[in-house]
PDB file of C-alpha atoms in Angstrom:
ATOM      1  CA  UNK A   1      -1.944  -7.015  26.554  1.00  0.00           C
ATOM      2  CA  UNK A   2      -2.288 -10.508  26.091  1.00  0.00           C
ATOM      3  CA  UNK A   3      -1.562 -12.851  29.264  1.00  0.00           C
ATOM      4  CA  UNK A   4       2.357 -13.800  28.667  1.00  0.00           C
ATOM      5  CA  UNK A   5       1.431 -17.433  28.214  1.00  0.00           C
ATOM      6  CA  UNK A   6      -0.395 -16.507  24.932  1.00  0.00           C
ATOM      7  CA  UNK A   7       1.819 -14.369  24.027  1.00  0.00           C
ATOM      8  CA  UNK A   8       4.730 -16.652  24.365  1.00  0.00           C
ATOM      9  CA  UNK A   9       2.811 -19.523  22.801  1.00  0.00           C
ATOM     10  CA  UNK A  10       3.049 -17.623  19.298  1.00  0.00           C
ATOM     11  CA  UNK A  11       6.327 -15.908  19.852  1.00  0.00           C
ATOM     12  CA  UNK A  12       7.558 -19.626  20.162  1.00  0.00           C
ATOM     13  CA  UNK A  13       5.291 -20.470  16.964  1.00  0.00           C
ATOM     14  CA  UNK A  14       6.848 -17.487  15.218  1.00  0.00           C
ATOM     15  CA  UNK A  15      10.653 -17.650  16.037  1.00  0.00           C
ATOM     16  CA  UNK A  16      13.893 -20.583  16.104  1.00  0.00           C
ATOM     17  CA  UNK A  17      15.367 -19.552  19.333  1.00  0.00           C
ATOM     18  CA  UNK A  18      13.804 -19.719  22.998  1.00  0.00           C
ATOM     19  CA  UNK A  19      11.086 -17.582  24.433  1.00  0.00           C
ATOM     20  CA  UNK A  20      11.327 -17.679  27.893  1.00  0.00           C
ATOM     21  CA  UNK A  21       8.843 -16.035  30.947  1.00  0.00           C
ATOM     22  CA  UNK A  22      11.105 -17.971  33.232  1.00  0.00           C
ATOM     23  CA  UNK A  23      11.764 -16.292  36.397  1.00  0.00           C
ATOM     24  CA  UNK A  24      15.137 -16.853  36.699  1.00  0.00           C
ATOM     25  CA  UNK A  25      15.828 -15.012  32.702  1.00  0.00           C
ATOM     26  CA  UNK A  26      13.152 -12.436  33.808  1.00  0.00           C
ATOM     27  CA  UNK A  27      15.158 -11.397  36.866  1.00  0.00           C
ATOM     28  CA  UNK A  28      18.698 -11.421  35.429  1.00  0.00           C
ATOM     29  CA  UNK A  29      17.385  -9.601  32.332  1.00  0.00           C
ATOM     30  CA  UNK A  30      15.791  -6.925  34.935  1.00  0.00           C
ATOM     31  CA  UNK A  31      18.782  -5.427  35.572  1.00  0.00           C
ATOM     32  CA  UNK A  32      22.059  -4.344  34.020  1.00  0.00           C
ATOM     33  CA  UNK A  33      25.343  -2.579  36.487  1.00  0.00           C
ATOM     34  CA  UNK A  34      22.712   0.837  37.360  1.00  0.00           C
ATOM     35  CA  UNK A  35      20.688   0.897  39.684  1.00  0.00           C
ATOM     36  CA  UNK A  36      17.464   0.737  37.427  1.00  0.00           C
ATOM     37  CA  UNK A  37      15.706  -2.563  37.806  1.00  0.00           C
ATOM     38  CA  UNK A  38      12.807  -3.228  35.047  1.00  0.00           C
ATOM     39  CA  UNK A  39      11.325  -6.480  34.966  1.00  0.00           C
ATOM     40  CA  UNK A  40      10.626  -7.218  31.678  1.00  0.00           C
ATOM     41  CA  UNK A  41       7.792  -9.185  29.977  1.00  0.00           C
ATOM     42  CA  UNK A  42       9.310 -12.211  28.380  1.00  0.00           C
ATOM     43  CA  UNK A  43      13.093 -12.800  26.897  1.00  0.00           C
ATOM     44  CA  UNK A  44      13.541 -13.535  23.525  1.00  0.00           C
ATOM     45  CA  UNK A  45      17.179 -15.626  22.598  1.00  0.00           C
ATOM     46  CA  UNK A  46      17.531 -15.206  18.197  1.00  0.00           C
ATOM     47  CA  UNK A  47      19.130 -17.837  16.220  1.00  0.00           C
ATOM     48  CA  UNK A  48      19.924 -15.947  13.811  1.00  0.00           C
ATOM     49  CA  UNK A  49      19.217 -12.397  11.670  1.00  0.00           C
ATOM     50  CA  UNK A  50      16.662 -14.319  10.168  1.00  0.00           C
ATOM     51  CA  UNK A  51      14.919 -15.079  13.780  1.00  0.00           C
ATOM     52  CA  UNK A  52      15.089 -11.132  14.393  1.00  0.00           C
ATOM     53  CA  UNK A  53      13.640 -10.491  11.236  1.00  0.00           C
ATOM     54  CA  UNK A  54      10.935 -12.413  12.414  1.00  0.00           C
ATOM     55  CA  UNK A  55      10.343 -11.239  15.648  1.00  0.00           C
ATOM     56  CA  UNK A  56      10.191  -7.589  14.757  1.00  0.00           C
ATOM     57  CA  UNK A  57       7.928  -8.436  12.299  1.00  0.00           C
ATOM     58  CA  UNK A  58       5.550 -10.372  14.885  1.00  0.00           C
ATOM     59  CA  UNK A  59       5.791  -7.515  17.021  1.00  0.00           C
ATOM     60  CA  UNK A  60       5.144  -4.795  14.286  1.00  0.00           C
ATOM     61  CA  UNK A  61       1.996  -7.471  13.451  1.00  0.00           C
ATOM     62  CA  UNK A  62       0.758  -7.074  17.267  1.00  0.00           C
ATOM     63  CA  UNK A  63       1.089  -3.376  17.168  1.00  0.00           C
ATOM     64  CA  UNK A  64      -0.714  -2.958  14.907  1.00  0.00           C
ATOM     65  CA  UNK A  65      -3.514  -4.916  16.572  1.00  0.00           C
ATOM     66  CA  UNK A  66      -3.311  -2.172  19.110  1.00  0.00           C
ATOM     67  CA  UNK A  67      -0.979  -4.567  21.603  1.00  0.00           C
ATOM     68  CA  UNK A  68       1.579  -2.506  23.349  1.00  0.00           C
ATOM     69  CA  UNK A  69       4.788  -4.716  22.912  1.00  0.00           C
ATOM     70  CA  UNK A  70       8.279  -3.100  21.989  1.00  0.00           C
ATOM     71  CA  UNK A  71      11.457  -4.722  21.435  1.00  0.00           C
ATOM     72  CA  UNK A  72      14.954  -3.295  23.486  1.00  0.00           C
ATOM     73  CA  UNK A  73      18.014  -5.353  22.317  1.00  0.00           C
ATOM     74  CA  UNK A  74      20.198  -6.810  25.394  1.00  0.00           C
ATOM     75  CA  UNK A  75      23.964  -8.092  24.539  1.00  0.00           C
ATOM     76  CA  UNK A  76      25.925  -8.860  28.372  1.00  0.00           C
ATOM     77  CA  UNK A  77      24.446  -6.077  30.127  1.00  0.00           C
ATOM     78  CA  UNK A  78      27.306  -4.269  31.870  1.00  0.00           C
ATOM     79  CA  UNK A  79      25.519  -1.365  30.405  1.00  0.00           C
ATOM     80  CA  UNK A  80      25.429   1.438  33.559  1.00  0.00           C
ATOM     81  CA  UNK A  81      22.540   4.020  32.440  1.00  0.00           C
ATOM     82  CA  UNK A  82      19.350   1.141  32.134  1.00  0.00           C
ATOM     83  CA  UNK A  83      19.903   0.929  28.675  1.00  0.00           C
ATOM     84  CA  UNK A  84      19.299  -2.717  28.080  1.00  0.00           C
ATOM     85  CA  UNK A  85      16.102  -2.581  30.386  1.00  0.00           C
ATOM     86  CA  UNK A  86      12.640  -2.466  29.813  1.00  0.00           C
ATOM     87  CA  UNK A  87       9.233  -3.969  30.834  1.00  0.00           C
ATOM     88  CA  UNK A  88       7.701  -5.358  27.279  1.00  0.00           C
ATOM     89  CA  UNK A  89      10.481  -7.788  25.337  1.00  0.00           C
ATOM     90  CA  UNK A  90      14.050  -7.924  26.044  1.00  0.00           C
ATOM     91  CA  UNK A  91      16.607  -9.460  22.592  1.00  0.00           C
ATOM     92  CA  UNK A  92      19.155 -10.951  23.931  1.00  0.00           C
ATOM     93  CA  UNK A  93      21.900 -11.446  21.753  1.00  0.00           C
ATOM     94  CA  UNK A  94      24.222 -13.645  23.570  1.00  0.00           C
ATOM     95  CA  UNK A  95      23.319 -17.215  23.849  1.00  0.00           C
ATOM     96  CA  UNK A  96      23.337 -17.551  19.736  1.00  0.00           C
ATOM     97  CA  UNK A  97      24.248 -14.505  17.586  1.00  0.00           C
ATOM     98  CA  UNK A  98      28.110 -15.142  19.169  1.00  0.00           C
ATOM     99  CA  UNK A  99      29.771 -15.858  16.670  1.00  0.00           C
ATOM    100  CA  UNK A 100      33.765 -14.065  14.923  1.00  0.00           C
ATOM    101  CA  UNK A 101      32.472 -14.350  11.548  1.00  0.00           C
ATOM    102  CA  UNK A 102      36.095 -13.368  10.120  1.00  0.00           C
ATOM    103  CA  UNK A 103      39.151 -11.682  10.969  1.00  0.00           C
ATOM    104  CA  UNK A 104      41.421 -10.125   7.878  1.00  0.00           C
ATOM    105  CA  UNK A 105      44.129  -7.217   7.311  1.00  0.00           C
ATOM    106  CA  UNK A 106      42.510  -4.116   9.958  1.00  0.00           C
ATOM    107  CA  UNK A 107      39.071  -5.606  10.455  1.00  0.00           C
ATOM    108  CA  UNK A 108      36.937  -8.046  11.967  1.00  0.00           C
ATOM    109  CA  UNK A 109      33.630  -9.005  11.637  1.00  0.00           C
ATOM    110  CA  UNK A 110      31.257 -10.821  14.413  1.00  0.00           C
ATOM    111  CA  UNK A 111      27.650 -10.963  15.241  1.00  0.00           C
ATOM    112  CA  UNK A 112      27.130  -8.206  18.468  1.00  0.00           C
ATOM    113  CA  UNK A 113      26.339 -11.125  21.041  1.00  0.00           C
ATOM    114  CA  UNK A 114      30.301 -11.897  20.548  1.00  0.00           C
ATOM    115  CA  UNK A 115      31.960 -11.540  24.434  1.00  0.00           C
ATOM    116  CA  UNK A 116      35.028  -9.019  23.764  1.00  0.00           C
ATOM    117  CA  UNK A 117      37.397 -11.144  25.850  1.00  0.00           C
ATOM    118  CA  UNK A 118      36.543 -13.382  23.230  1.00  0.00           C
ATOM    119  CA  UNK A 119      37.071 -11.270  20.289  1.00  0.00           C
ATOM    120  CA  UNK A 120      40.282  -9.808  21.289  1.00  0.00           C
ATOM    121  CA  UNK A 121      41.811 -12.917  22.308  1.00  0.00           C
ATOM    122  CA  UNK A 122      41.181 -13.790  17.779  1.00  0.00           C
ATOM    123  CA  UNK A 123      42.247 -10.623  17.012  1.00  0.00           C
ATOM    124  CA  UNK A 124      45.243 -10.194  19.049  1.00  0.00           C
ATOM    125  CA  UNK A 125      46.119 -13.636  17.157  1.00  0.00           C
ATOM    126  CA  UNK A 126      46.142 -11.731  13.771  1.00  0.00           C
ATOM    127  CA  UNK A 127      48.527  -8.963  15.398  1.00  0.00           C
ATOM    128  CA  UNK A 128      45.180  -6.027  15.802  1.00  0.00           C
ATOM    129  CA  UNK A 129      42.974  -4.904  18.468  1.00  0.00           C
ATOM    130  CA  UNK A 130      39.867  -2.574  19.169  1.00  0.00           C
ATOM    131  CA  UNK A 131      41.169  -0.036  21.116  1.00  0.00           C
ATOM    132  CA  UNK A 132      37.682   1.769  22.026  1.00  0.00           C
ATOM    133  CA  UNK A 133      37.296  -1.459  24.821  1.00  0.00           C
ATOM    134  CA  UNK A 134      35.719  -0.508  27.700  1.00  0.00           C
ATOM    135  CA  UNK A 135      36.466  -1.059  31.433  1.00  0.00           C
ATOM    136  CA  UNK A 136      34.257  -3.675  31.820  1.00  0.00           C
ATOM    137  CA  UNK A 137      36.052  -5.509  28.556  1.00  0.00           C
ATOM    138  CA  UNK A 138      36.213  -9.000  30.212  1.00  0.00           C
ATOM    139  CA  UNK A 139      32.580  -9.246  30.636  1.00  0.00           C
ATOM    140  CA  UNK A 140      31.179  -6.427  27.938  1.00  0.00           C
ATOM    141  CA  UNK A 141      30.155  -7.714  24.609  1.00  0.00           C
ATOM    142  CA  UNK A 142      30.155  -6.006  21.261  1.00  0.00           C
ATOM    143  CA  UNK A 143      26.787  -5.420  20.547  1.00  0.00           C
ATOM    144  CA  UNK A 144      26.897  -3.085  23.827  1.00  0.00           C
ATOM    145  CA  UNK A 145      29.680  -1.638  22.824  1.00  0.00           C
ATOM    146  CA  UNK A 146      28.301  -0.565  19.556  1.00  0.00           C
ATOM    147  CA  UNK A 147      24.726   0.527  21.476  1.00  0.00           C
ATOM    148  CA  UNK A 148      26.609   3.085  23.640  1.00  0.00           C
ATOM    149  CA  UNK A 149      29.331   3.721  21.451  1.00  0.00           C
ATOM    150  CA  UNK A 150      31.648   2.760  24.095  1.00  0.00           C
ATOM    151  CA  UNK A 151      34.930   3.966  24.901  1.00  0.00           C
ATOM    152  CA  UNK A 152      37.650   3.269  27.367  1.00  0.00           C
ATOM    153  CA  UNK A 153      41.225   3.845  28.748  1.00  0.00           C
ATOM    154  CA  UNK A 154      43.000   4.515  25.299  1.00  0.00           C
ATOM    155  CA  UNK A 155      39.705   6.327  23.796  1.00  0.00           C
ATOM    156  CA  UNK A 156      41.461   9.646  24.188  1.00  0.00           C
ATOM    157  CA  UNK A 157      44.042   8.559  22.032  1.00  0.00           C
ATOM    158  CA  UNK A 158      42.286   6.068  19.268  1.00  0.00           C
ATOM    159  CA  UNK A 159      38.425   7.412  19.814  1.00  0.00           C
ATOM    160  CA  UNK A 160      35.570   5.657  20.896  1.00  0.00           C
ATOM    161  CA  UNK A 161      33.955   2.740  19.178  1.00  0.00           C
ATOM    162  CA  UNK A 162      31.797   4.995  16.442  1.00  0.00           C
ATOM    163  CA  UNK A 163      35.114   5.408  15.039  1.00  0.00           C
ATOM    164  CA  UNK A 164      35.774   1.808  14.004  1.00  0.00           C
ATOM    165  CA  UNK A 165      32.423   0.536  12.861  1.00  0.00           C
ATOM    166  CA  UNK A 166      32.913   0.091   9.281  1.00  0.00           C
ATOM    167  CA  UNK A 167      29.495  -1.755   8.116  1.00  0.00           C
ATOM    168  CA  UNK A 168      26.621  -2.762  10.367  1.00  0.00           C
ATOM    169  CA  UNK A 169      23.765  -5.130   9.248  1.00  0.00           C
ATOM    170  CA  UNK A 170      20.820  -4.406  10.921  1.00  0.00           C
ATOM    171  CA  UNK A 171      16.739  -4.939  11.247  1.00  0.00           C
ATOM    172  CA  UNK A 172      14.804  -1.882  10.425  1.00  0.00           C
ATOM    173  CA  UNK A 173      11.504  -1.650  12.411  1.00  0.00           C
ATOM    174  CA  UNK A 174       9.554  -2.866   9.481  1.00  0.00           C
ATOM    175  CA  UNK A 175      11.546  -5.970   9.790  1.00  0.00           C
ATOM    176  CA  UNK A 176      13.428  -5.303   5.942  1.00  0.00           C
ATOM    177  CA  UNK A 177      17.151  -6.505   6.745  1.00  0.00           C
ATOM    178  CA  UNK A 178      19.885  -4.198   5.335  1.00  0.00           C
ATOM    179  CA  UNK A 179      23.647  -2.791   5.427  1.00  0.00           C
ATOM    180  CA  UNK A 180      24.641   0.311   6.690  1.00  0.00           C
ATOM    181  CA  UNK A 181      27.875   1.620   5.178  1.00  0.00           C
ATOM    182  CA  UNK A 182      29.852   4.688   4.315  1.00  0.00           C
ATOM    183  CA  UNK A 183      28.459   5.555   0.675  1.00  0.00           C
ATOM    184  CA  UNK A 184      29.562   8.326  -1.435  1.00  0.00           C
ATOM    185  CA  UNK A 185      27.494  10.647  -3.252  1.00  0.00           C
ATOM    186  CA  UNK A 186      26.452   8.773  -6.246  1.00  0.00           C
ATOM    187  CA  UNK A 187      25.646   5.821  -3.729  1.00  0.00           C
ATOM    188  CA  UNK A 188      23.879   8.117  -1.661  1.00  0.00           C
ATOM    189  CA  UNK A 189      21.865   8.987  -4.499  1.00  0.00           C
ATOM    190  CA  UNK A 190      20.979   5.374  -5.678  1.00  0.00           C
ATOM    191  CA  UNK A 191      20.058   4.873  -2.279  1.00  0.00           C
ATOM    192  CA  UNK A 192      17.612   7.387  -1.986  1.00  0.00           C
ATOM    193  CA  UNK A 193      15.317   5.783  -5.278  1.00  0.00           C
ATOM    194  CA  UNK A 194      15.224   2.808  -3.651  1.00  0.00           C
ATOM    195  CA  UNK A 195      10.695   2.627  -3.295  1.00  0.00           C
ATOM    196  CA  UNK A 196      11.110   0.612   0.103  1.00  0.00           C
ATOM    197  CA  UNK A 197      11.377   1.832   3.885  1.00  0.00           C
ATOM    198  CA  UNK A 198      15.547   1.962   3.402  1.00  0.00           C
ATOM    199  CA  UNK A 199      14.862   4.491   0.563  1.00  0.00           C
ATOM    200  CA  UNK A 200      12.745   6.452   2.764  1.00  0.00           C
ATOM    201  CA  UNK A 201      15.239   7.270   5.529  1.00  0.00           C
ATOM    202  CA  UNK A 202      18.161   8.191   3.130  1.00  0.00           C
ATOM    203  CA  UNK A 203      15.724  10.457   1.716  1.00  0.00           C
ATOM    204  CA  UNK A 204      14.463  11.643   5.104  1.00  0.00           C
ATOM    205  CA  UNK A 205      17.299  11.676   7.141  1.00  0.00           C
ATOM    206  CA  UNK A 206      19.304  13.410   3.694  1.00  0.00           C
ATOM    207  CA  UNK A 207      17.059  16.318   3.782  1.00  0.00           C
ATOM    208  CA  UNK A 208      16.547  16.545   7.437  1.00  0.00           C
ATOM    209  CA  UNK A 209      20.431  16.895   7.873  1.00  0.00           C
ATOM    210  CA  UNK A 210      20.749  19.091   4.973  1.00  0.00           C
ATOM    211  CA  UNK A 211      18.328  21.421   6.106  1.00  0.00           C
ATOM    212  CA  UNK A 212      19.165  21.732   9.511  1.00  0.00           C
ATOM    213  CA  UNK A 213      23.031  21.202   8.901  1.00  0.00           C
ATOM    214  CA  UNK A 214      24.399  24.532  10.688  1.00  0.00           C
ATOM    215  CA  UNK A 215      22.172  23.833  13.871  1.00  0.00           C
ATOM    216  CA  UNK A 216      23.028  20.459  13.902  1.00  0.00           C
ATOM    217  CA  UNK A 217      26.983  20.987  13.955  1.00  0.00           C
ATOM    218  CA  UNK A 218      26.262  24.231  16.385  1.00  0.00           C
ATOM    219  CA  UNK A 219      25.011  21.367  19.395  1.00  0.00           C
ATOM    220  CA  UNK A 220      28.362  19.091  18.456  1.00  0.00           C
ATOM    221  CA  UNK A 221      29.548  18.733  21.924  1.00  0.00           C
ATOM    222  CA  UNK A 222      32.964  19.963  22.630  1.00  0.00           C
ATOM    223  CA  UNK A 223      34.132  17.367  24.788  1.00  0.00           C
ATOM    224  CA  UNK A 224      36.979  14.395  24.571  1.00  0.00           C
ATOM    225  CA  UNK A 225      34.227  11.771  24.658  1.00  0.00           C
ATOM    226  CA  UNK A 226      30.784  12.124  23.955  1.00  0.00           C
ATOM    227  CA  UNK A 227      28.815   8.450  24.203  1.00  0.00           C
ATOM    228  CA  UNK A 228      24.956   9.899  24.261  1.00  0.00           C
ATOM    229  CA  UNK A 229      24.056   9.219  21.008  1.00  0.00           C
ATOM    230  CA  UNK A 230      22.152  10.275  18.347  1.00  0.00           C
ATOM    231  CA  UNK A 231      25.569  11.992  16.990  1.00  0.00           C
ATOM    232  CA  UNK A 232      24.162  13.447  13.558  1.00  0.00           C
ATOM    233  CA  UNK A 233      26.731  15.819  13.203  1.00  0.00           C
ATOM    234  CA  UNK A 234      28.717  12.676  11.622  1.00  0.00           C
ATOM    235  CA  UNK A 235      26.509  11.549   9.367  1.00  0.00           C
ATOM    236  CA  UNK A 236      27.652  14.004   6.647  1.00  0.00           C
ATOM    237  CA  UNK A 237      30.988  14.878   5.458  1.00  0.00           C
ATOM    238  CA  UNK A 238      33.114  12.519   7.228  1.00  0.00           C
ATOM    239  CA  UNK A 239      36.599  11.954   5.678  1.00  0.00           C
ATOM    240  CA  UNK A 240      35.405   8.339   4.181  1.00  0.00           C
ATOM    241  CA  UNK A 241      32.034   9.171   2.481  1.00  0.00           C
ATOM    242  CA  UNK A 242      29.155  11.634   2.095  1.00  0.00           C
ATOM    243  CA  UNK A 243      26.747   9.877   3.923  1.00  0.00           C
ATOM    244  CA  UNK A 244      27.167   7.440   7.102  1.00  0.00           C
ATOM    245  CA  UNK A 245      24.240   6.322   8.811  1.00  0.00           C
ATOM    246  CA  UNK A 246      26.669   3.741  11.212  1.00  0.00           C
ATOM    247  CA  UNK A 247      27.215   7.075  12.725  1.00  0.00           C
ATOM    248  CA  UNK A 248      23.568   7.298  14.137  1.00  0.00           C
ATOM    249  CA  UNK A 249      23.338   3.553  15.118  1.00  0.00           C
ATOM    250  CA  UNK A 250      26.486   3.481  17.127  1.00  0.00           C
ATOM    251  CA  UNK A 251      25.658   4.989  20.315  1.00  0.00           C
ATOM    252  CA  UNK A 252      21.412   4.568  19.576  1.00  0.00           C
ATOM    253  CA  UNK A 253      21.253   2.234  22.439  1.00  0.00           C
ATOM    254  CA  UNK A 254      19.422  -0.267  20.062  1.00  0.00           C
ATOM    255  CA  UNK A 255      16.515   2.321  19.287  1.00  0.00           C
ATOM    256  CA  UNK A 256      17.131   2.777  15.985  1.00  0.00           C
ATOM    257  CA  UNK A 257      17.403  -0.421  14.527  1.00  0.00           C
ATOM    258  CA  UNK A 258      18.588  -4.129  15.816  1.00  0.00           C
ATOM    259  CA  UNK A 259      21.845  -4.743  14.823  1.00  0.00           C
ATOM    260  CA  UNK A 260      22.822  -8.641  13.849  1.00  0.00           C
ATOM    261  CA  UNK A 261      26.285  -7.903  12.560  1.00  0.00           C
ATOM    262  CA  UNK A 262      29.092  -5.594  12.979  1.00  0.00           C
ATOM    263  CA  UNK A 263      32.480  -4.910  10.815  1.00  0.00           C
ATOM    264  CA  UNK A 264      35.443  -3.173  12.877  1.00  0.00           C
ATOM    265  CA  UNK A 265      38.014  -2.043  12.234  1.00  0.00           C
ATOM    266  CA  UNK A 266      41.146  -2.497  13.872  1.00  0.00           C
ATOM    267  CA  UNK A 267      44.753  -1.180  15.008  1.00  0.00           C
ATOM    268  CA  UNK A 268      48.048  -2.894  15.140  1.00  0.00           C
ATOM    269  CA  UNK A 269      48.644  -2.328  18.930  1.00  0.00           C
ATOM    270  CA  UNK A 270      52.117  -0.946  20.255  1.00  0.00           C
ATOM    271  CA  UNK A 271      54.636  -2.826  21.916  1.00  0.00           C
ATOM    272  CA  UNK A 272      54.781  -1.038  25.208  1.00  0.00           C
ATOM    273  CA  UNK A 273      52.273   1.328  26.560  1.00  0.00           C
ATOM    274  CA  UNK A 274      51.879   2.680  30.114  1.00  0.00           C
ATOM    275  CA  UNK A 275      49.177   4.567  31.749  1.00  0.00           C
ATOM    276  CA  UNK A 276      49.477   6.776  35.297  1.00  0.00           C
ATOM    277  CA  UNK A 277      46.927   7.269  37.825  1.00  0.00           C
ATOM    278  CA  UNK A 278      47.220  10.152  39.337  1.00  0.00           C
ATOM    279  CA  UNK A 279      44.972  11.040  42.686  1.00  0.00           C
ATOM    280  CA  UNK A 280      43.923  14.432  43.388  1.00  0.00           C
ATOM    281  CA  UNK A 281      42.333  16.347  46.648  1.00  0.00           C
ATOM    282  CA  UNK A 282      42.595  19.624  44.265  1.00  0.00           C
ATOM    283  CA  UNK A 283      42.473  20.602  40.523  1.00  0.00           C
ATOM    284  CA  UNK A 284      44.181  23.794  41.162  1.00  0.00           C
ATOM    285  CA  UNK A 285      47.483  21.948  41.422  1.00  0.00           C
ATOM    286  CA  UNK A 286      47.223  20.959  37.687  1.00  0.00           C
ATOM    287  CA  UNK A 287      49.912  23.005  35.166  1.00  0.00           C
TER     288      UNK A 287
END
């Protein structure tokens, strides 16, 4: 691998936002709330999609030179299984790509560095909410939320975050920018002529999932919440479309594709809601 002043040299040459090797960034973006600690090679801070565009293209550029870089997308980093770690190029989505891009009738769109304090506090002003908030909601953000599909306290009763994401815009590994959407069967279809890398995983993934459909819904989990991603037994036949490849993002722990914008949507919250804790030395007791 190059040495990381180099390396940073044309990063910074090839991108808008900061490049940083600074030991401070290294260290904080080292760890998230496991108890994994990667140190990772440099930090990259995007401006904007168009920044990520180009710095998975750089990287795909390097690759193919035979240099081992990789890109793992970082939003606050209250993640708890590593996710947001690694030891080649950490994303990190907060210090720019924060911004509530709109908030209408049921939805909301931001860019995923966007603090969820933040978020609710504009759409609790419109008279909505996300109910799939995590624990962590003060300090999580909602491009970790989307990663790990996150849920929370009233997940049992609205669903986990999967459930909301309406449209995502993301970076495909080639670098081509597109959006991911619910598309019926004629889109679907139209999708799948498209002679770029886009038209080659509708096609893919379509015949994949088609042909392995009843083994694929056999391994659904049968749990209340299931947050390990990789769910493809949603892709097809959901009640909105045919074909839903947000389904696969949400919850890919940013493996899949970078994602540089997100559209929610939301719920009218009730006016009074309590929840019980309840403290047990023995399950038996349960009715």
């Amino acid at each position: 691998m190059s040495s990381p002043n180099t390396l940073k040299e044309r990063l910074k040459s090839a991108v808008r936002g900061e490049v940083s090797d600074n030991d401070a960034d290294l260290k904080r973006a080292s760890r998230d709330t496991s108890i994994f600690e990667i140190k990772p090679y440099l930090v990259v801070s995007p401006r904007d999609a168009e920044d990520v565009v180009r710095l998975v293209r750089f990287v795909r550029e390097e690759k193919e030179k035979g240099v081992p870089l990789s890109l793992t997308a970082r939003a606050a980093g209250t993640d708890m299984t590593g996710g947001p770690l690694t030891s080649s190029i950490v994303v990190s989505f907060t210090p720019h790509m924060n911004r509530i891009l709109e908030v209408g009738r049921g939805f909301a769109v931001a860019e995923p560095g966007v603090y969820y304090r933040d978020f609710e506090k504009e759409t609790l002003r419109h008279g909505y909410i996300l109910p799939s908030y995590p624990a962590s909601k003060q300090i999580a953000a909602l491009g970790g939320m989307v990663a790990n599909d996150a849920g929370g306290e009233l997940s049992l009763s609205y669903g986990k975050t999967r459930k909301y994401v309406e449209e995502l815009d993301v970076v495909l590994s080639d670098g081509s920018k597109v959006i991911l959407a619910p598309l019926s069967a004629q889109q679907l279809e139209e999708k799948k002529k498209l002679s770029t890398f886009e038209g080659d995983i509708y096609r893919n993934m379509h015949a994949l999932i088609e042909k392995n459909r009843a083994t694929i819904e056999n391994a659904r989990p049968t749990v209340s919440k299931n947050s390990s991603g990789y769910a493809l037994w949603d892709v097809m036949g959901s009640p909105r479309a045919t074909f839903d490849l947000t389904k696969l993002i949400t919850g890919s722990q940013g493996t899949l594709a970078l994602v540089t914008k997100i559209k929610l949507s939301l719920i009218r919250p009730k006016a009074h809601r309590a929840m019980l804790v309840v403290f047990l030395s023995d399950f038996d007791i349960l009715p």
